[in-house]
Coordinates of C-alpha atoms in Angstrom, one line a residue:
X735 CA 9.9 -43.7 -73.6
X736 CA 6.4 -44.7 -75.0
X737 CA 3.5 -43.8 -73.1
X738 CA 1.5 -46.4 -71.9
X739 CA -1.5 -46.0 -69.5
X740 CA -1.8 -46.5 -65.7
X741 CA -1.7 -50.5 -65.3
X742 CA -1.9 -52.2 -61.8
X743 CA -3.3 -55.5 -60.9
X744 CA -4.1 -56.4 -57.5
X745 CA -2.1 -59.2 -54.9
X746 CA -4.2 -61.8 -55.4
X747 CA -3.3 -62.2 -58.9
X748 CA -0.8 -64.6 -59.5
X749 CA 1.9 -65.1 -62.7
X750 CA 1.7 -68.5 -64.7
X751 CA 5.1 -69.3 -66.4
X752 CA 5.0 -71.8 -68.6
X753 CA 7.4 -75.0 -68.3
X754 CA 8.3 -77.6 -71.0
X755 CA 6.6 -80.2 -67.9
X756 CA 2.9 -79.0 -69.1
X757 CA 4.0 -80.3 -73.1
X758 CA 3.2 -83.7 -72.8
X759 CA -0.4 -83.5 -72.8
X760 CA -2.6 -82.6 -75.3
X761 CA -5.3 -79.7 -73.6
X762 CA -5.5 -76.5 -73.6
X763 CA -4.4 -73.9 -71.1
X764 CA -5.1 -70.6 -70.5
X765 CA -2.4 -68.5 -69.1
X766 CA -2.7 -64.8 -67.7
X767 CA -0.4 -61.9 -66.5
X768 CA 3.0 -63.7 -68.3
X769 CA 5.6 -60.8 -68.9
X770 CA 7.2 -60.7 -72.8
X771 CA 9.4 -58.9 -74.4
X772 CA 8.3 -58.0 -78.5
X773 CA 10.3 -59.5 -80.7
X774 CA 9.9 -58.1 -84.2
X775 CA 11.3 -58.7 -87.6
X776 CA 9.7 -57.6 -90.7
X777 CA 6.4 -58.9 -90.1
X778 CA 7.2 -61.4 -88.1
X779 CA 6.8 -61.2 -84.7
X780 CA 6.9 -63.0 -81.5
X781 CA 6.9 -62.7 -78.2
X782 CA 9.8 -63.4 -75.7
X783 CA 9.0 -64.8 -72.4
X784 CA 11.0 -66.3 -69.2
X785 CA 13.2 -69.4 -69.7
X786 CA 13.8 -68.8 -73.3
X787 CA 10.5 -69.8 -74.2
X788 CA 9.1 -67.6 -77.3
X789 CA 5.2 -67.6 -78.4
X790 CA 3.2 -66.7 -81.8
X791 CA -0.2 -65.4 -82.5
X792 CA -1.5 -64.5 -85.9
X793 CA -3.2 -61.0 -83.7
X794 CA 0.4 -60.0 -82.7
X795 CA 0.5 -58.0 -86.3
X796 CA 0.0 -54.2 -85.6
X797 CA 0.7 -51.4 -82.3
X798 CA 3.6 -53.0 -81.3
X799 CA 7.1 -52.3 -81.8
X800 CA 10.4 -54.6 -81.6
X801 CA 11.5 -54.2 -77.7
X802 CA 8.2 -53.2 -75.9
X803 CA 7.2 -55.1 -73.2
X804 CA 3.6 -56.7 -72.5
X805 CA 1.4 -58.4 -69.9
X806 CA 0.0 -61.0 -72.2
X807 CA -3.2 -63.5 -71.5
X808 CA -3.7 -66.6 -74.0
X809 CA -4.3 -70.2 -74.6
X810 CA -2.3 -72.4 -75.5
X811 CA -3.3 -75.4 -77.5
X812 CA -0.9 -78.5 -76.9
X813 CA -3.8 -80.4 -79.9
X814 CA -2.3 -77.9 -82.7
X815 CA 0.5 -79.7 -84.5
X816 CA 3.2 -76.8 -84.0
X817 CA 2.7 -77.7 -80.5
X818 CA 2.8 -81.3 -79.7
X819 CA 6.4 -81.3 -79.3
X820 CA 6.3 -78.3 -77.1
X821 CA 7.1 -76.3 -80.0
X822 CA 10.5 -77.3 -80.1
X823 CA 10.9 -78.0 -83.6
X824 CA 9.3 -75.2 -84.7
X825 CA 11.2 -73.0 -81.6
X826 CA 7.9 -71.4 -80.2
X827 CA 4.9 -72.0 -79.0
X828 CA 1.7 -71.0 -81.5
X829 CA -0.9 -69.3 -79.1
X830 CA -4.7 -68.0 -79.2
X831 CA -4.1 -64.6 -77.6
X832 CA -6.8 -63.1 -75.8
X833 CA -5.1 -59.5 -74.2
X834 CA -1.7 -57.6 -74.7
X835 CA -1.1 -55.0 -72.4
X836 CA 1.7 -52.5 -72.9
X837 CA 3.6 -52.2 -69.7
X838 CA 5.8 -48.6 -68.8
X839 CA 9.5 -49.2 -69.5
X840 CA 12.4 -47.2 -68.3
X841 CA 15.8 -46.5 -69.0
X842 CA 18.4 -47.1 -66.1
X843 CA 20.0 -43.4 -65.5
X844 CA 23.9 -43.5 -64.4
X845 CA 23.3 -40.4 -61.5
X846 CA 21.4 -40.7 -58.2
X847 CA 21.0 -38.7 -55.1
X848 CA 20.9 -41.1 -52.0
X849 CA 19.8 -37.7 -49.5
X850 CA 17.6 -35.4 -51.1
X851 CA 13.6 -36.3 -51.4
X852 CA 12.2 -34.4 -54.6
X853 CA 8.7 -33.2 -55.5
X854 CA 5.9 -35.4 -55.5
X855 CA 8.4 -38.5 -54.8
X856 CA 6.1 -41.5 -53.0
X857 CA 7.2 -44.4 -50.7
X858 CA 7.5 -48.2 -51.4
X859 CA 5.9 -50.2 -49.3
X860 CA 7.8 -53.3 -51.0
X861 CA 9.2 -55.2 -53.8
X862 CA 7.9 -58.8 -54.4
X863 CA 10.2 -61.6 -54.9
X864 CA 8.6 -62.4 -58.3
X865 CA 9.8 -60.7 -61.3
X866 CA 10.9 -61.6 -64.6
X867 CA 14.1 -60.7 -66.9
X868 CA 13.6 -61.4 -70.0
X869 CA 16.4 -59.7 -73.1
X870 CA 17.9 -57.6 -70.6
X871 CA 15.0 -56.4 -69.1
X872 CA 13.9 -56.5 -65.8
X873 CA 9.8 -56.7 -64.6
X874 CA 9.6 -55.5 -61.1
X875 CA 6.5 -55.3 -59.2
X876 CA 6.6 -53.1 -56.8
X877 CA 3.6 -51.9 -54.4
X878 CA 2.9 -49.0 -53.0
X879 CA 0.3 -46.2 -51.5
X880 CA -1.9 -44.3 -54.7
X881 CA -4.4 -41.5 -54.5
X882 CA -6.2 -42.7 -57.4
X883 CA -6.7 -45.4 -59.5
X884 CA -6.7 -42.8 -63.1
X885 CA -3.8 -41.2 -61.3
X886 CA -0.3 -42.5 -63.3
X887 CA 3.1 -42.8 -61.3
X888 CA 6.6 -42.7 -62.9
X889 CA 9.6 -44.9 -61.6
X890 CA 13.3 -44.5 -62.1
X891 CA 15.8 -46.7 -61.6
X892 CA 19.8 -45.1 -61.4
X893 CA 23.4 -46.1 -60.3
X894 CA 26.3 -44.4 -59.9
X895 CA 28.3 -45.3 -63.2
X896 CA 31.9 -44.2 -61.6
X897 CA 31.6 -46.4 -58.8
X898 CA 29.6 -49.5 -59.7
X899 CA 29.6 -52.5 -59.8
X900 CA 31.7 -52.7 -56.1
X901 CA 32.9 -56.3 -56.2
X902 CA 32.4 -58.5 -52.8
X903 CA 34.2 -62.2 -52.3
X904 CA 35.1 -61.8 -56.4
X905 CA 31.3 -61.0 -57.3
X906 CA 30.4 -57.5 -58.9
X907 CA 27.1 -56.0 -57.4
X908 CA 25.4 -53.3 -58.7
X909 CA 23.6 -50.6 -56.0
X910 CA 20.8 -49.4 -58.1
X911 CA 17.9 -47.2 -56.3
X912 CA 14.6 -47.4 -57.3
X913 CA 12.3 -44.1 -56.7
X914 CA 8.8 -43.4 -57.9
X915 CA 7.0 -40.1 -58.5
X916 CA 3.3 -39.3 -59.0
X917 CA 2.0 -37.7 -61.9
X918 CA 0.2 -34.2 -60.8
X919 CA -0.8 -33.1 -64.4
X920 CA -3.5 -36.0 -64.1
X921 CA -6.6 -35.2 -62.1
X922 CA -7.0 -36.8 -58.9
X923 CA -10.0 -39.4 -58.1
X924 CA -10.1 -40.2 -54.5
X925 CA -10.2 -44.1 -53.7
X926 CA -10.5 -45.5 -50.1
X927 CA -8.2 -48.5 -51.3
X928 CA -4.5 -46.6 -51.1
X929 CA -2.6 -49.9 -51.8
X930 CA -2.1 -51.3 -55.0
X931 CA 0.8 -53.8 -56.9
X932 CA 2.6 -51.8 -60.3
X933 CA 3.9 -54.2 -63.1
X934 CA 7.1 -51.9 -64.6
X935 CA 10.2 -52.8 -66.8
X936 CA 13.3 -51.6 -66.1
X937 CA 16.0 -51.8 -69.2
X938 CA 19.3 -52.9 -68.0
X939 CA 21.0 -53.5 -71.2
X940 CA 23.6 -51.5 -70.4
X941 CA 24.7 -52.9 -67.1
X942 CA 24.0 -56.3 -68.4
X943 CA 26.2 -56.3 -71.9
X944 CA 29.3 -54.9 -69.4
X945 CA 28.6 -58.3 -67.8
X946 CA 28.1 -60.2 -70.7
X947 CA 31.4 -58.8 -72.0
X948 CA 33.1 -59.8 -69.3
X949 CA 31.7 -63.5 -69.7
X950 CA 29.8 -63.5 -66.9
X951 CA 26.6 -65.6 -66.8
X952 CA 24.6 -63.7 -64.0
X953 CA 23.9 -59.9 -63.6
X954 CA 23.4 -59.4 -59.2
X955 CA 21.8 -56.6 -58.2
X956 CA 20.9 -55.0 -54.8
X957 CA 18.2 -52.7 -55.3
X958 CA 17.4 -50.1 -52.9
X959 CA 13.9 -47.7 -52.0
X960 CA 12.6 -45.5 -50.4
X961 CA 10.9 -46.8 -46.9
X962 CA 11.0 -43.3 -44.8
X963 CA 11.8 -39.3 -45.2
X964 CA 12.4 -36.9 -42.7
X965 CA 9.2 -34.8 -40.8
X966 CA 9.9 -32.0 -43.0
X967 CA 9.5 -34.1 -46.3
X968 CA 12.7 -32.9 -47.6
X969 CA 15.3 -35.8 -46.9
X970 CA 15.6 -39.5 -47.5
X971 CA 16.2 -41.1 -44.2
X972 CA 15.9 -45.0 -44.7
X973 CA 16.2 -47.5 -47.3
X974 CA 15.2 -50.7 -47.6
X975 CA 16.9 -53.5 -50.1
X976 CA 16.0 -56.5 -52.0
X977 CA 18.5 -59.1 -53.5
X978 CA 18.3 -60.5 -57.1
X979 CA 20.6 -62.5 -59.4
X980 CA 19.4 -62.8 -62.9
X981 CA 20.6 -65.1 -65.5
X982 CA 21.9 -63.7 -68.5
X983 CA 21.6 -66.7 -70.9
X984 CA 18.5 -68.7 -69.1
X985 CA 17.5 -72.1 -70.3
X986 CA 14.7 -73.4 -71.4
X987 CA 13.5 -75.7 -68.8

């Protein structure tokens, strides 16, 4: 897993995905915290977004790597030629960028342990209905309580492989559990503001090709966290759970 630093952004912040409605007029936008996915060939590279929308920017050229995932902020242009048809013809969008952040990304493991609370494990206060999944990867934001703001957490995500998906009323859901861990080789900073929203991508490739061979058009998920232990900080003893279906082959809108 590359290493990326500590990145959080507050609740106030909202995401701005783009829809082929905003194409027919010709202003420019700026757009900030929209999730992509790297996609890079040679030197070419683009970035994937939501709805099968893909952008370009001549500053997308060096630290980034085919598959990493960003937190991009740009303007979009609908005066430049490549973009007055919504950059269908050409089959993105040509953008200003003006920030890529690299956001943590994590493998899905195919063990869990539903009883046991391990070292420096945290709780999650929630999971927000947005997110994004975007080439088989999911963006979760998740919040929960930090002890500093240069202090990093880690997340997994895990499933038990022998037993999932179990299928309900002819539809296969996948139990995954979501857990997150504090780093304790960074030193602490106090803060007095102990809540903060985390930005992480989850790869599910290999839950979503077993779905994609299967012909299915949707990967459903029930994801599950941490929401109480036991007094003596040793056991998990509730768990909260959020809902999600994700399209496999999305449209552009």
């Amino acid at each position: 897993m590359k290493k990326y630093s500590l990145f959080f952004i507050y609740s106030m912040l909202a995401v701005i995905f783009i829809t082929s409605c905003l194409g027919n007029s010709n202003q420019k936008i700026t757009i900030a915290n929209q999730p992509g996915v790297v996609i890079k060939s040679g030197n070419d590279v683009k970035v994937q977004l939501s709805d099968n929308i893909s952008i370009y920017s001549d500053r997308l050229t060096s630290g980034i790597d085919d598959g990493d995932c960003l937190l991009l902020k740009y303007t979009l242009d609908y005066g430049l030629d490549a973009n007055s048809d919504s950059g269908r013809t050409a089959g993105f969008f040509t953008v200003d960028l003006v920030e890529a952040n690299g956001l943590p990304q994590y493998d899905i493991k195919n063990e869990i342990d539903t009883v046991n609370m391990f070292g420096n494990e945290r709780l999650i206060t929630t999971i927000q209905q947005r997110h994004a999944f975007i080439l088989d990867r999911l963006f979760l934001y998740t919040q929960h309580q930090v002890d500093s703001f240069r202090l990093q957490n880690f997340f997994e995500i895990a499933y038990n492989a022998k037993s999932e998906p179990q299928v309900t009323n002819n539809r296969r859901i996948y139990n995954l559990y979501l857990r997150v861990f504090r780093n304790t080789e960074v030193e602490e900073q106090k803060t007095n503001n102990p809540e903060s929203i985390f930005i992480n991508v989850f790869n599910l490739s290999s839950i979503a090709q077993k779905e994609k061979a299967l012909g299915n058009d949707s990967l459903l998920l029930k994801i599950r966290y941490v929401r109480s232990f036991n007094k003596d900080t040793t056991a998990v003893t509730n768990w909260a759970e959020t809902d999600l279906n994700l399209s496999l082959y999305p449209q552009r809108k």
